[in-house]
Structure formats: structure tokens, C-alpha cells
Tab-separated table of C-alpha atoms in Angstrom:
chain	number	residue	atom	x	y	z
D	255	MET	CA	49.960	-75.468	67.124
D	256	ALA	CA	50.892	-75.878	70.787
D	257	ILE	CA	49.500	-74.079	73.788
D	258	GLN	CA	51.721	-74.271	76.825
D	259	GLY	CA	51.468	-72.900	80.289
D	260	LYS	CA	52.767	-73.739	83.716
D	261	PRO	CA	49.635	-74.133	85.869
D	262	PRO	CA	48.626	-77.813	85.877
D	263	THR	CA	45.194	-76.881	87.148
D	264	LEU	CA	42.877	-75.649	84.398
D	265	PHE	CA	39.719	-73.589	84.584
D	266	SER	CA	36.654	-75.233	83.132
D	267	HIS	CA	33.693	-73.346	81.692
D	268	GLN	CA	32.057	-72.954	85.091
D	269	PHE	CA	34.623	-73.358	87.833
D	270	GLN	CA	38.254	-73.848	88.765
D	271	SER	CA	38.924	-77.535	88.904
D	272	SER	CA	41.651	-80.073	88.294
D	273	LEU	CA	40.521	-81.782	85.110
D	274	CYS	CA	42.739	-84.816	85.359
D	275	SER	CA	44.882	-86.901	87.703
D	276	PRO	CA	48.661	-87.172	87.332
D	277	THR	CA	48.282	-90.183	85.102
D	278	SER	CA	45.124	-89.321	83.244
D	279	SER	CA	45.079	-88.413	79.590
D	280	LEU	CA	41.987	-87.079	77.860
D	281	SER	CA	41.139	-86.072	74.327
D	282	LEU	CA	39.115	-82.981	73.421
D	283	VAL	CA	36.933	-83.417	70.339
D	284	ASN	CA	33.907	-81.818	68.722
D	285	GLY	CA	34.316	-78.406	70.319
D	286	GLY	CA	35.032	-79.473	73.868
D	287	SER	CA	33.677	-82.938	74.676
D	288	PHE	CA	36.004	-85.557	76.124
D	289	LYS	CA	36.868	-89.066	74.953
D	290	SER	CA	38.985	-91.637	76.694
D	291	LYS	CA	42.415	-92.549	75.379
D	292	ALA	CA	41.055	-95.764	73.962
D	293	GLN	CA	38.588	-93.832	71.859
D	294	ARG	CA	41.111	-91.283	70.636
D	295	LYS	CA	41.361	-90.849	66.905
D	296	PRO	CA	44.210	-89.305	64.896
D	297	LEU	CA	44.219	-85.497	64.503
D	298	THR	CA	41.754	-84.895	67.338
D	299	LEU	CA	42.656	-82.434	70.072
D	300	ARG	CA	44.873	-83.836	72.790
D	301	LEU	CA	45.075	-82.620	76.395
D	302	SER	CA	47.817	-83.814	78.733
D	303	CYS	CA	48.031	-82.709	82.337
D	304	SER	CA	50.399	-83.362	85.213
D	305	THR	CA	50.548	-82.373	88.846
D	306	PRO	CA	53.346	-80.229	90.273
D	307	ASN	CA	56.460	-82.295	90.778
D	308	ALA	CA	59.910	-80.808	91.131
D	309	ASN	CA	61.455	-83.992	89.785
D	310	ASP	CA	59.190	-84.093	86.736
D	311	PRO	CA	60.582	-82.034	83.824
D	312	GLN	CA	57.124	-82.058	82.168
D	313	ASP	CA	55.376	-80.067	84.860
D	314	ASP	CA	53.038	-78.338	82.441
D	315	TYR	CA	50.034	-78.834	80.256
D	316	LEU	CA	49.948	-78.997	76.507
D	317	ILE	CA	47.085	-78.681	74.091
D	318	ASP	CA	47.794	-79.651	70.487
D	319	ALA	CA	45.336	-79.077	67.694
D	320	PRO	CA	45.260	-78.203	64.031
D	321	VAL	CA	44.381	-74.521	63.745
D	322	SER	CA	41.422	-75.371	61.533
D	323	ALA	CA	39.861	-77.463	64.275
D	324	GLY	CA	39.904	-75.115	67.236
D	325	ASP	CA	39.306	-76.571	70.678
D	326	GLY	CA	36.139	-75.055	72.119
D	327	PHE	CA	37.827	-75.163	75.528
D	328	SER	CA	38.525	-72.281	77.877
D	329	PHE	CA	41.090	-72.092	80.642
D	330	SER	CA	43.152	-69.441	82.363
D	331	GLY	CA	46.784	-68.641	81.801
D	332	GLY	CA	47.449	-70.364	78.484
D	333	LYS	CA	49.062	-69.141	75.290
D	334	TYR	CA	47.823	-69.452	71.740
D	335	SER	CA	51.246	-70.524	70.520
D	336	ASP	CA	54.838	-70.755	71.664
D	337	GLY	CA	56.176	-68.262	69.142
D	338	PRO	CA	55.222	-64.707	68.116
D	339	ASN	CA	51.779	-64.419	66.558
D	340	PRO	CA	49.552	-61.681	65.100
D	341	SER	CA	47.595	-61.352	68.338
D	342	ASP	CA	50.753	-60.386	70.222
D	343	GLU	CA	51.687	-57.889	67.519
D	344	TRP	CA	48.245	-56.269	67.645
D	345	PHE	CA	48.382	-56.069	71.441
D	346	LYS	CA	51.731	-54.252	71.276
D	347	GLN	CA	50.114	-51.497	69.201
D	348	GLY	CA	47.568	-50.666	71.881
D	349	LYS	CA	47.260	-49.541	75.458
D	350	PHE	CA	44.744	-49.742	78.272
D	351	VAL	CA	42.443	-46.819	79.006
D	352	LYS	CA	40.718	-46.731	82.376
D	353	ALA	CA	37.097	-45.617	82.176
D	354	TYR	CA	33.750	-46.364	83.839
D	355	PRO	CA	33.684	-47.347	87.514
D	356	VAL	CA	33.255	-50.980	88.500
D	357	GLY	CA	29.858	-51.579	90.037
D	358	GLY	CA	28.771	-54.056	92.664
D	359	THR	CA	30.206	-54.789	96.095
D	360	GLY	CA	33.734	-55.644	95.035
D	361	GLU	CA	33.218	-59.296	95.878
D	362	LYS	CA	35.308	-61.780	93.917
D	363	ALA	CA	33.393	-63.408	91.068
D	364	LYS	CA	32.299	-66.980	91.790
D	365	ASP	CA	30.862	-69.653	89.573
D	366	PRO	CA	27.055	-69.932	89.839
D	367	ILE	CA	27.033	-73.684	90.565
D	368	PHE	CA	29.725	-74.471	93.149
D	369	GLY	CA	30.500	-70.979	94.423
D	370	LEU	CA	34.223	-71.294	93.755
D	371	ILE	CA	36.283	-68.192	92.987
D	372	MET	CA	36.830	-67.838	89.249
D	373	GLY	CA	40.021	-67.082	87.339
D	374	ALA	CA	41.558	-63.634	87.011
D	375	GLY	CA	40.053	-63.122	83.548
D	376	SER	CA	36.553	-63.172	85.041
D	377	GLN	CA	37.362	-60.605	87.728
D	378	ALA	CA	37.111	-56.834	87.503
D	379	SER	CA	40.620	-55.370	87.268
D	380	GLY	CA	40.099	-52.779	89.999
D	381	ASP	CA	37.839	-49.824	90.755
D	382	VAL	CA	37.761	-48.689	87.112
D	383	PHE	CA	37.478	-50.902	84.017
D	384	ARG	CA	40.321	-51.273	81.536
D	385	TRP	CA	39.548	-50.789	77.832
D	386	PHE	CA	42.021	-51.929	75.198
D	387	SER	CA	42.559	-49.111	72.720
D	388	VAL	CA	44.686	-48.614	69.608
D	389	GLU	CA	45.437	-45.045	68.534
D	390	SER	CA	46.853	-43.806	65.248
D	391	GLY	CA	47.650	-40.351	63.933
D	392	ASN	CA	48.490	-36.990	65.474
D	393	ALA	CA	46.595	-36.341	68.719
D	394	ASP	CA	46.288	-32.667	67.722
D	395	ASN	CA	44.097	-33.596	64.743
D	396	PRO	CA	40.320	-34.093	64.970
D	397	THR	CA	39.441	-37.311	66.766
D	398	VAL	CA	37.581	-40.177	65.124
D	399	ILE	CA	36.505	-43.070	67.366
D	400	LEU	CA	35.940	-46.409	65.622
D	401	ILE	CA	33.458	-48.685	67.393
D	402	HIS	CA	33.224	-52.363	66.505
D	403	GLY	CA	30.038	-54.362	66.264
D	404	PHE	CA	28.686	-57.457	67.970
D	405	PRO	CA	30.556	-59.736	68.181
D	406	SER	CA	33.896	-58.401	66.981
D	407	GLN	CA	36.973	-56.497	68.114
D	408	ALA	CA	38.829	-53.244	67.479
D	409	TYR	CA	41.074	-55.365	65.263
D	410	SER	CA	38.361	-55.217	62.595
D	411	TYR	CA	39.430	-51.601	61.900
D	412	ARG	CA	43.103	-52.454	61.291
D	413	LYS	CA	42.795	-51.500	57.585
D	414	VAL	CA	40.929	-48.275	58.364
D	415	LEU	CA	43.323	-46.875	60.975
D	416	PRO	CA	46.292	-46.221	58.627
D	417	VAL	CA	44.079	-44.341	56.173
D	418	LEU	CA	42.548	-42.094	58.829
D	419	SER	CA	45.858	-41.488	60.602
D	420	LYS	CA	47.017	-39.245	57.753
D	421	ASN	CA	44.642	-36.455	58.729
D	422	TYR	CA	42.936	-37.519	61.947
D	423	HIS	CA	43.531	-38.880	65.408
D	424	ALA	CA	41.885	-42.307	65.070
D	425	ILE	CA	41.005	-44.499	68.060
D	426	ALA	CA	39.659	-48.047	67.913
D	427	PHE	CA	38.723	-49.826	71.135
D	428	ASP	CA	37.393	-53.132	72.394
D	429	TRP	CA	34.041	-52.974	74.171
D	430	LEU	CA	33.992	-54.374	77.698
D	431	GLY	CA	33.592	-58.127	77.266
D	432	PHE	CA	35.499	-58.268	73.965
D	433	GLY	CA	39.080	-58.507	72.745
D	434	PHE	CA	41.648	-57.439	75.331
D	435	SER	CA	39.304	-55.265	77.415
D	436	ASP	CA	38.051	-56.349	80.841
D	437	LYS	CA	35.475	-59.155	80.888
D	438	PRO	CA	34.101	-59.434	84.416
D	439	GLN	CA	31.760	-62.265	85.244
D	440	PRO	CA	28.143	-61.018	84.884
D	441	ARG	CA	26.722	-59.674	88.150
D	442	TYR	CA	30.204	-58.901	89.457
D	443	GLY	CA	30.712	-55.299	88.424
D	444	PHE	CA	29.080	-55.269	84.987
D	445	ASP	CA	25.928	-57.004	83.732
D	446	TYR	CA	26.349	-56.309	79.988
D	447	THR	CA	22.983	-54.577	79.604
D	448	LEU	CA	22.629	-52.092	76.770
D	449	SER	CA	21.971	-49.246	79.198
D	450	GLU	CA	25.267	-50.018	80.926
D	451	TYR	CA	27.031	-49.902	77.580
D	452	VAL	CA	25.560	-46.449	76.904
D	453	SER	CA	26.915	-45.124	80.202
D	454	ALA	CA	30.222	-46.917	79.773
D	455	LEU	CA	30.697	-45.411	76.297
D	456	GLU	CA	30.134	-41.923	77.670
D	457	SER	CA	32.827	-42.513	80.272
D	458	PHE	CA	35.275	-43.835	77.679
D	459	VAL	CA	34.734	-40.983	75.205
D	460	ASN	CA	35.192	-38.387	77.955
D	461	GLU	CA	38.416	-40.098	78.983
D	462	VAL	CA	40.051	-40.199	75.526
D	463	ALA	CA	38.803	-36.915	74.028
D	464	THR	CA	38.311	-33.481	75.550
D	465	ASN	CA	37.190	-31.865	72.282
D	466	LYS	CA	34.372	-32.829	69.939
D	467	VAL	CA	34.674	-36.178	68.208
D	468	SER	CA	33.277	-38.108	65.273
D	469	LEU	CA	31.944	-41.614	65.866
D	470	VAL	CA	31.946	-44.557	63.469
D	471	VAL	CA	29.999	-47.614	64.646
D	472	GLN	CA	29.206	-50.914	62.967
D	473	GLY	CA	26.323	-53.350	63.299
D	474	TYR	CA	24.302	-54.227	66.369
D	475	PHE	CA	26.040	-51.780	68.706
D	476	SER	CA	24.778	-48.884	66.562
D	477	PRO	CA	21.565	-48.345	68.580
D	478	VAL	CA	23.659	-48.128	71.747
D	479	VAL	CA	25.850	-45.436	70.188
D	480	VAL	CA	22.829	-43.539	68.856
D	481	LYS	CA	21.359	-43.536	72.374
D	482	TYR	CA	24.636	-42.130	73.710
D	483	ALA	CA	24.761	-39.557	70.904
D	484	SER	CA	21.223	-38.361	71.649
D	485	LYS	CA	22.368	-37.373	75.129
D	486	ASN	CA	25.653	-35.847	73.978
D	487	GLN	CA	24.974	-34.086	70.672
D	488	GLU	CA	27.191	-31.184	71.677
D	489	LYS	CA	30.141	-33.604	71.866
D	490	LEU	CA	29.822	-34.862	68.288
D	491	ASN	CA	30.844	-33.596	64.869
D	492	ASP	CA	29.741	-36.566	62.775
D	493	LEU	CA	28.067	-39.944	63.235
D	494	ILE	CA	28.730	-42.674	60.662
D	495	LEU	CA	26.695	-45.881	60.897
D	496	LEU	CA	27.952	-49.032	59.179
D	497	ASN	CA	25.131	-51.489	58.412
D	498	PRO	CA	23.112	-50.532	61.484
D	499	PRO	CA	19.792	-52.180	62.417
D	500	LEU	CA	17.229	-49.543	61.408
D	501	THR	CA	13.934	-51.337	60.817
D	502	ALA	CA	11.605	-53.701	62.646
D	503	LYS	CA	12.991	-56.561	60.545
D	504	HIS	CA	16.452	-55.762	61.871
D	505	ALA	CA	15.441	-55.975	65.522
D	506	ASN	CA	16.020	-59.720	65.910
D	507	LEU	CA	19.448	-61.293	66.079
D	508	PRO	CA	20.264	-63.804	63.329
D	509	SER	CA	20.372	-67.444	64.410
D	510	THR	CA	24.180	-67.409	64.279
D	511	LEU	CA	24.170	-64.907	67.156
D	512	SER	CA	20.932	-65.721	68.972
D	513	ILE	CA	22.213	-69.248	69.656
D	514	PHE	CA	24.585	-67.737	72.221
D	515	SER	CA	21.632	-66.575	74.326
D	516	ASN	CA	20.038	-70.020	74.617
D	517	PHE	CA	19.926	-71.768	77.959
D	518	LEU	CA	22.802	-74.233	78.405
D	519	LEU	CA	23.453	-74.607	74.664
D	520	GLY	CA	24.346	-70.920	74.430
D	521	GLU	CA	26.718	-71.247	77.364
D	522	ILE	CA	28.479	-74.101	75.606
D	523	PHE	CA	28.645	-72.517	72.155
D	524	SER	CA	29.839	-69.173	73.508
D	525	GLN	CA	33.008	-70.917	74.675
D	526	ASP	CA	33.732	-72.293	71.205
D	527	PRO	CA	36.204	-69.997	69.385
D	528	LEU	CA	35.098	-71.242	65.975
D	529	ARG	CA	31.463	-70.327	66.601
D	530	ALA	CA	32.180	-67.170	68.583
D	531	SER	CA	34.694	-65.679	66.176
D	532	ASP	CA	35.096	-67.473	62.837
D	533	LYS	CA	31.457	-68.290	62.140
D	534	ALA	CA	30.102	-65.059	63.599
D	535	LEU	CA	32.360	-63.004	61.343
D	536	THR	CA	32.177	-65.004	58.129
D	537	SER	CA	28.517	-66.065	57.946
D	538	CYS	CA	27.192	-62.533	57.458
D	539	GLY	CA	28.865	-61.575	54.180
D	540	PRO	CA	31.725	-62.252	51.776
D	541	TYR	CA	34.482	-61.886	54.377
D	542	ALA	CA	36.929	-64.805	54.149
D	543	MET	CA	39.011	-64.930	57.314
D	544	LYS	CA	42.749	-65.431	56.926
D	545	GLU	CA	44.556	-67.625	59.428
D	546	ASP	CA	46.581	-64.727	60.856
D	547	ASP	CA	43.380	-62.792	61.498
D	548	ALA	CA	41.706	-65.847	62.993
D	549	MET	CA	44.513	-66.094	65.551
D	550	VAL	CA	43.611	-62.617	66.809
D	551	TYR	CA	39.856	-63.155	66.895
D	552	ARG	CA	40.083	-66.590	68.554
D	553	ARG	CA	42.609	-65.696	71.190
D	554	PRO	CA	40.206	-64.269	73.827
D	555	TYR	CA	38.181	-67.491	73.739
D	556	LEU	CA	41.282	-69.696	73.902
D	557	THR	CA	42.932	-67.966	76.841
D	558	SER	CA	40.019	-67.477	79.233
D	559	GLY	CA	36.434	-68.603	79.727
D	560	SER	CA	35.556	-64.985	80.597
D	561	SER	CA	35.104	-64.141	76.906
D	562	GLY	CA	32.455	-66.825	76.517
D	563	PHE	CA	30.634	-65.787	79.684
D	564	ALA	CA	30.553	-62.186	78.443
D	565	LEU	CA	29.335	-63.245	74.990
D	566	ASN	CA	26.529	-65.255	76.542
D	567	ALA	CA	25.490	-62.330	78.742
D	568	ILE	CA	25.484	-59.671	76.003
D	569	SER	CA	23.610	-62.040	73.675
D	570	ARG	CA	20.857	-62.366	76.263
D	571	ALA	CA	20.775	-58.601	76.714
D	572	MET	CA	20.554	-58.066	72.947
D	573	LYS	CA	17.745	-60.596	72.655
D	574	LYS	CA	15.825	-58.818	75.400
D	575	GLU	CA	16.542	-55.157	74.623
D	576	LEU	CA	17.495	-54.822	70.956
D	577	LYS	CA	13.975	-54.254	69.617
D	578	ALA	CA	13.347	-51.299	71.921
D	579	TYR	CA	16.773	-49.832	71.193
D	580	VAL	CA	16.275	-50.097	67.421
D	581	GLU	CA	12.912	-48.325	67.707
D	582	ASP	CA	14.448	-45.601	69.862
D	583	ALA	CA	17.382	-45.150	67.494
D	584	LYS	CA	15.066	-44.803	64.516
D	585	ALA	CA	12.981	-42.192	66.341
D	586	ILE	CA	16.093	-40.269	67.440
D	587	LEU	CA	17.583	-40.165	63.956
D	588	MET	CA	14.308	-38.944	62.426
D	589	ASP	CA	13.603	-36.342	65.095
D	590	LYS	CA	13.714	-32.724	63.916
D	591	ASN	CA	15.858	-31.863	66.941
D	592	TRP	CA	18.618	-34.222	65.816
D	593	LYS	CA	21.534	-31.955	64.859
D	594	VAL	CA	24.446	-34.359	64.338
D	595	ARG	CA	25.512	-34.846	60.738
D	596	THR	CA	24.748	-38.517	60.078
D	597	THR	CA	25.733	-40.907	57.297
D	598	VAL	CA	24.700	-44.526	56.738
D	599	CYS	CA	27.249	-46.707	54.899
D	600	TRP	CA	25.686	-49.953	53.725
D	601	GLY	CA	27.489	-53.085	52.589
D	602	GLN	CA	24.996	-54.542	50.138
D	603	ARG	CA	26.141	-58.143	50.575
D	604	ASP	CA	24.939	-58.239	54.182
D	605	ARG	CA	23.352	-61.635	54.870
D	606	TRP	CA	21.963	-60.629	58.254
D	607	LEU	CA	20.291	-57.254	57.689
D	608	ASN	CA	17.992	-56.748	54.732
D	609	TYR	CA	18.440	-53.614	52.616
D	610	ASP	CA	14.658	-53.144	52.308
D	611	GLU	CA	13.487	-49.830	53.835
D	612	VAL	CA	17.027	-48.573	54.423
D	613	GLU	CA	16.961	-46.239	51.426
D	614	ASP	CA	13.530	-44.919	52.377
D	615	PHE	CA	14.686	-44.345	55.949
D	616	CYS	CA	17.643	-42.247	54.798
D	617	LYS	CA	15.453	-40.202	52.462
D	618	ASN	CA	12.821	-39.549	55.110
D	619	SER	CA	15.386	-38.638	57.754
D	620	ASN	CA	17.529	-36.604	55.327
D	621	HIS	CA	20.665	-38.621	56.114
D	622	LYS	CA	23.317	-39.409	53.539
D	623	LEU	CA	23.419	-43.003	52.260
D	624	ILE	CA	26.568	-44.554	50.769
D	625	GLU	CA	26.337	-48.027	49.267
D	626	LEU	CA	29.291	-50.411	49.151
D	627	PRO	CA	28.361	-53.162	46.687
D	628	MET	CA	31.258	-55.501	47.516
D	629	ALA	CA	30.952	-55.345	51.311
D	630	GLY	CA	28.840	-57.369	53.716
D	631	HIS	CA	27.751	-56.801	57.318
D	632	HIS	CA	31.299	-56.154	58.556
D	633	VAL	CA	32.069	-53.348	56.126
D	634	GLN	CA	35.436	-52.570	57.672
D	635	GLU	CA	36.622	-56.129	57.058
D	636	ASP	CA	35.426	-56.368	53.453
D	637	SER	CA	36.345	-52.862	52.275
D	638	GLY	CA	38.628	-51.417	54.942
D	639	GLU	CA	40.786	-49.106	52.855
D	640	GLU	CA	37.834	-47.905	50.803
D	641	LEU	CA	35.882	-47.234	53.982
D	642	GLY	CA	38.803	-45.281	55.408
D	643	GLY	CA	38.725	-43.017	52.361
D	644	ILE	CA	34.963	-42.567	52.657
D	645	ILE	CA	35.200	-41.635	56.324
D	646	SER	CA	37.988	-39.148	55.591
D	647	GLY	CA	35.860	-37.515	52.936
D	648	LEU	CA	32.808	-37.273	55.170
D	649	ILE	CA	34.318	-35.858	58.329
D	650	SER	CA	35.081	-32.193	58.631
D	651	ARG	CA	38.727	-31.530	59.410
D	652	ARG	CA	38.020	-28.453	61.487
D	653	ILE	CA	38.772	-28.735	65.191
D	654	VAL	CA	35.794	-27.706	67.271
D	655	THR	CA	36.258	-27.251	70.998
């Protein structure tokens, strides 16, 4: 697998810097550490760089690595491969939606150590953020918005979209900081707090749907969506929660995710595509990631360090705020003034969230509970087509304005 690009200057995890001289040759191993040429071993990652030279036909950089190894390295302007790949095909299916104004002073994002201006991927795209969105189905049909969990992408709903498109207008989007959506450096327009995500979601929903909508949300972003829903009940037909954190035991991130919030170590691991995508998606249930899918999930971390910075920031926010948001969500869903028809779909092979108390919660709150015995935490990955059928059966097909 080759990654080629023209800029000879690469972007490191923290700042823009030339990583090697015209004659230097380094080897990337063990998720991003360097070894000298003399220490290089077969099948390790190999990084070659050269300075601009009109007479040099190899004025480029090349990173070679077996796909199973990953590189743990982030730069700006690279490609995952020379030829067509599933990530490109997925991108072609979507479009950018502008929603939620960029905060801050408009100053260019700089690295926190040397104060150098960061790459384009870490900058806000303008006055309004860009959200990557994939739509399927007739826009005149009732709208269903599919919201991925943490950390994941809209791509996780690829098996659900075709099922819903038969009778609904289905929309799946990448949260800010994930997938193809904007990923500004924290403190330069977006800080990745949960309260910001609530406001940002409101802006996005208002942008893509003028009528009432149904929301489907998975995992640790569920409390954020419930908070939004509590302020916009008149906008919603149905709310479907996929393995949401509902109890006090659910209020702490699993070690696989909490590691990203750690000082220094979290900043390093959040730049590793194998930890940030593969391990985060496969350690929580039976989901076995195929190589084509891995190419989509890894790409944000291979093409820009902004994905890792965003992951680190949202992990810290989750660690700080998740407990309060879970408590609030539980109170909202059990409140007698809650009017939105709500269903909890639970993949029973979830290794992160325990099923204890979930059944009692649904009984006490009078919400429907659907169990999926073969699915794990990422229900849409394990049982996508089945979930699409369940959602279709739950949502009313009437259009309410």
C-alpha cells in the first residue's frame, strides 16, 4: 500500500516541520516511533523524503506499509492509496452541509508548543462548519437522521441506509471532528464540549429538515441527542437509542476509549489509526472489520493529524461531562412531560455497556425495548439490515409539519 503526495514537508503531530533532510531516510515502526536506517527491519514502515528539486524526478514522499500494520503517523495532503478505494467511493455518495457558526476570533490555529500555523485540516473551513452527509431516499418522505456514536463515522450506517431509503428520506452525517466533517484544532472555533455538540446538532437538524424528523443515535453520543431532544420535542416524531449509556455504571468510558484522554499518552494514541478506528470499533462486540471498511475508518487519521487532535479533545470532554449527561438523559426520558415516542434497541453482545438495569429502566419509563442477541455495541455494524427493518417498523410514515 503506497501513500504518495507532492509536498516534501510533512506535518507532525504537533507542528509543521520538515522531518528529514534531502538525504535522510527514516523508518516508522510501532505506531509512529522512528528508527535509523541501520536499525531497519524487513516489513516495517518506511518513510522517504526529498526536498524540492526540479531536476529530481522523485520530488515526493512515499510511505509504504502493510495494511495490517498501519502507521500511527499523521500528515497533511497525503493519500491512502494510489488507486480507487472504498473511502473515495463513500465520499462520492455524500455532500457537505453547512451548519453551526464557527466560534472564536477567526485566528489561524497554531500548535500549542511552537506557535506555528497548523495544516489546513486543523483549520475551520470558514464562517460556518462543514458537515459530511450522505442522503438516501425520496426527500418528500419522512426524514430519519442517523447519528453515529463515539468514535465512529456515518459510514457505520451504510447497511441501514438502503433499507430505510425505500420509504423514508434517510440522512447519515459525520459529527464535527469525525470522518469527512470539519475538525478544527481545539480552541480555534470549536472546543468539542458536549454542550457545543448539543447546539451544533440543533443547527444541523434545522438545516437539513424543515419538517419533523425521527432521530436514531448510537452509543455515547446518545445523552447529547437526548439533551437536544428535550429542548426540541416539537421537532421530533420518534427517538431510537442504540445501546445508549443509561445507568451510573455506563457513565465511565471503557479503557479502550478513556486512554485517548490521558495526558501525552492520549495525544499519541489518538493519532494511531489502529487504536482510533480498528480497536475502538472491534473491541466492544462481535464486529469483525473487513479490510475495505478499515480503509474508510482509518483514512481520517492517515491524511491529517486533525482527526487525532479532535479525538483527544472529545475524549477529555466525555471523561469530564459524560456522567452528568447520562444522569440528565435518564431524568429526561423518565419525566412525565417527555412526549417523544422512544425506543431502546440493545445489542446484547455489548462488551462496554452492561445490560443490567436496562430492562428495568425501559419498564419504569414506559419505553419500548428491542433486544438484538447477535449484535454488540455498534448495532448498525453487526446487524445493519435487521436494524434498518426494525427502524422502518417503528417509525410512523405520516408526514407531520
